[in-house]
C-alpha cells in the first residue's frame, strides 16, 4: 500500500533516521518523561518546533496531557504520537523500589509511581529490572491514551494517526520500539497492538 508523506509510518521512519522535518509546524507529538535529561528534538534530530513536546514525570497522564495530544492530532493534524521512555529512568527506578521494597515517595510523586505499578500489574510484566518496568509502563501508557481519549482513538481507527511506544538510551541515542498502533515497524517490536 502506498503511503503519502504525512502518514504515521513515514513520519516515524524519518524521526528514527533523524531526518529533519521541513519546518512548517510539528510533524509529530512526543510524550516523554520529564526526567529524561534529553530533549525530544535531540533524540530525533529535529529543530525547535518540529515536534509538539509534552512531558510529565513518569508519564503520568492527566487532562492537560490529553488536551495537548488532542490539540496535536485534532487541531494540527499530526499523524503520529510517540510515547517515549528512556533507559535508567529515575521514575521507573522509584517504581521498581516501590514494588520490591514497598517504599513509596510522598506527595504527588506517589501517584506517578502508583501509575507505573498499575502498568506492571495490567501487563503482567516481570518487575525484575528498571527496563522491564519501563517497558510495561510505556506500552500501557500508549494503550491507555486511546482508552482515555475518544478523539485519539477515532483518529487511530480511521488510520489517520498512529502511536509508537519506545524507549531511548540517552547515552548513545539507541531507540527501542516496544509497541505500535497503526504504525508499521518490523525491527525489534516487542508487542504488536491491533
Ligand atoms: Zn524518566
GROMACS .gro file of N, CA, C and O and ligand atoms in nm, residues 32-37 56-59 84-93, ligand 1:
model
   81
   32UNK      N    1   0.699   1.249   2.653
   32UNK     CA    2   0.818   1.191   2.711
   32UNK      C    3   0.818   1.207   2.863
   32UNK      O    4   0.734   1.274   2.920
   33UNK      N    5   0.917   1.144   2.926
   33UNK     CA    6   0.933   1.151   3.071
   33UNK      C    7   1.015   1.276   3.105
   33UNK      O    8   1.118   1.304   3.043
   34UNK      N    9   0.968   1.350   3.205
   34UNK     CA   10   1.030   1.479   3.239
   34UNK      C   11   1.174   1.466   3.289
   34UNK      O   12   1.252   1.561   3.279
   35UNK      N   13   1.210   1.348   3.343
   35UNK     CA   14   1.345   1.335   3.398
   35UNK      C   15   1.444   1.272   3.298
   35UNK      O   16   1.552   1.226   3.336
   36UNK      N   17   1.408   1.272   3.171
   36UNK     CA   18   1.491   1.203   3.070
   36UNK      C   19   1.629   1.267   3.053
   36UNK      O   20   1.725   1.200   3.017
   37UNK      N   21   1.638   1.397   3.077
   37UNK     CA   22   1.768   1.463   3.063
   37UNK      C   23   1.811   1.482   2.919
   37UNK      O   24   1.927   1.514   2.891
   56UNK      N   25   0.577   1.471   3.138
   56UNK     CA   26   0.543   1.465   3.280
   56UNK      C   27   0.638   1.367   3.346
   56UNK      O   28   0.704   1.287   3.277
   57UNK      N   29   0.647   1.372   3.477
   57UNK     CA   30   0.736   1.279   3.546
   57UNK      C   31   0.674   1.140   3.548
   57UNK      O   32   0.561   1.121   3.596
   58UNK      N   33   0.745   1.043   3.491
   58UNK     CA   34   0.698   0.905   3.490
   58UNK      C   35   0.576   0.883   3.402
   58UNK      O   36   0.501   0.789   3.421
   59UNK      N   37   0.556   0.971   3.302
   59UNK     CA   38   0.445   0.954   3.208
   59UNK      C   39   0.308   0.952   3.274
   59UNK      O   40   0.220   0.877   3.233
   84UNK      N   41   0.754   0.824   2.461
   84UNK     CA   42   0.898   0.799   2.467
   84UNK      C   43   0.950   0.789   2.611
   84UNK      O   44   0.953   0.887   2.685
   85UNK      N   45   0.988   0.667   2.648
   85UNK     CA   46   1.054   0.647   2.775
   85UNK      C   47   1.205   0.646   2.754
   85UNK      O   48   1.254   0.672   2.644
   86UNK      N   49   1.279   0.616   2.858
   86UNK     CA   50   1.424   0.617   2.843
   86UNK      C   51   1.490   0.522   2.943
   86UNK      O   52   1.432   0.487   3.046
   87UNK      N   53   1.611   0.480   2.909
   87UNK     CA   54   1.687   0.389   2.996
   87UNK      C   55   1.725   0.460   3.126
   87UNK      O   56   1.741   0.582   3.129
   88UNK      N   57   1.742   0.383   3.230
   88UNK     CA   58   1.786   0.433   3.361
   88UNK      C   59   1.697   0.547   3.411
   88UNK      O   60   1.746   0.648   3.464
   89UNK      N   61   1.567   0.529   3.393
   89UNK     CA   62   1.472   0.634   3.431
   89UNK      C   63   1.456   0.641   3.584
   89UNK      O   64   1.422   0.542   3.648
   90UNK      N   65   1.480   0.758   3.644
   90UNK     CA   66   1.462   0.772   3.789
   90UNK      C   67   1.319   0.741   3.835
   90UNK      O   68   1.300   0.681   3.942
   91UNK      N   69   1.220   0.778   3.754
   91UNK     CA   70   1.081   0.750   3.793
   91UNK      C   71   1.054   0.599   3.794
   91UNK      O   72   0.990   0.547   3.886
   92UNK      N   73   1.107   0.528   3.693
   92UNK     CA   74   1.087   0.382   3.688
   92UNK      C   75   1.172   0.312   3.795
   92UNK      O   76   1.133   0.206   3.846
   93UNK      N   77   1.285   0.372   3.830
   93UNK     CA   78   1.366   0.319   3.940
   93UNK      C   79   1.289   0.331   4.071
   93UNK      O   80   1.290   0.238   4.154
  195LIG    ZN1   81   1.223   0.915   3.330
   0.00000   0.00000   0.00000
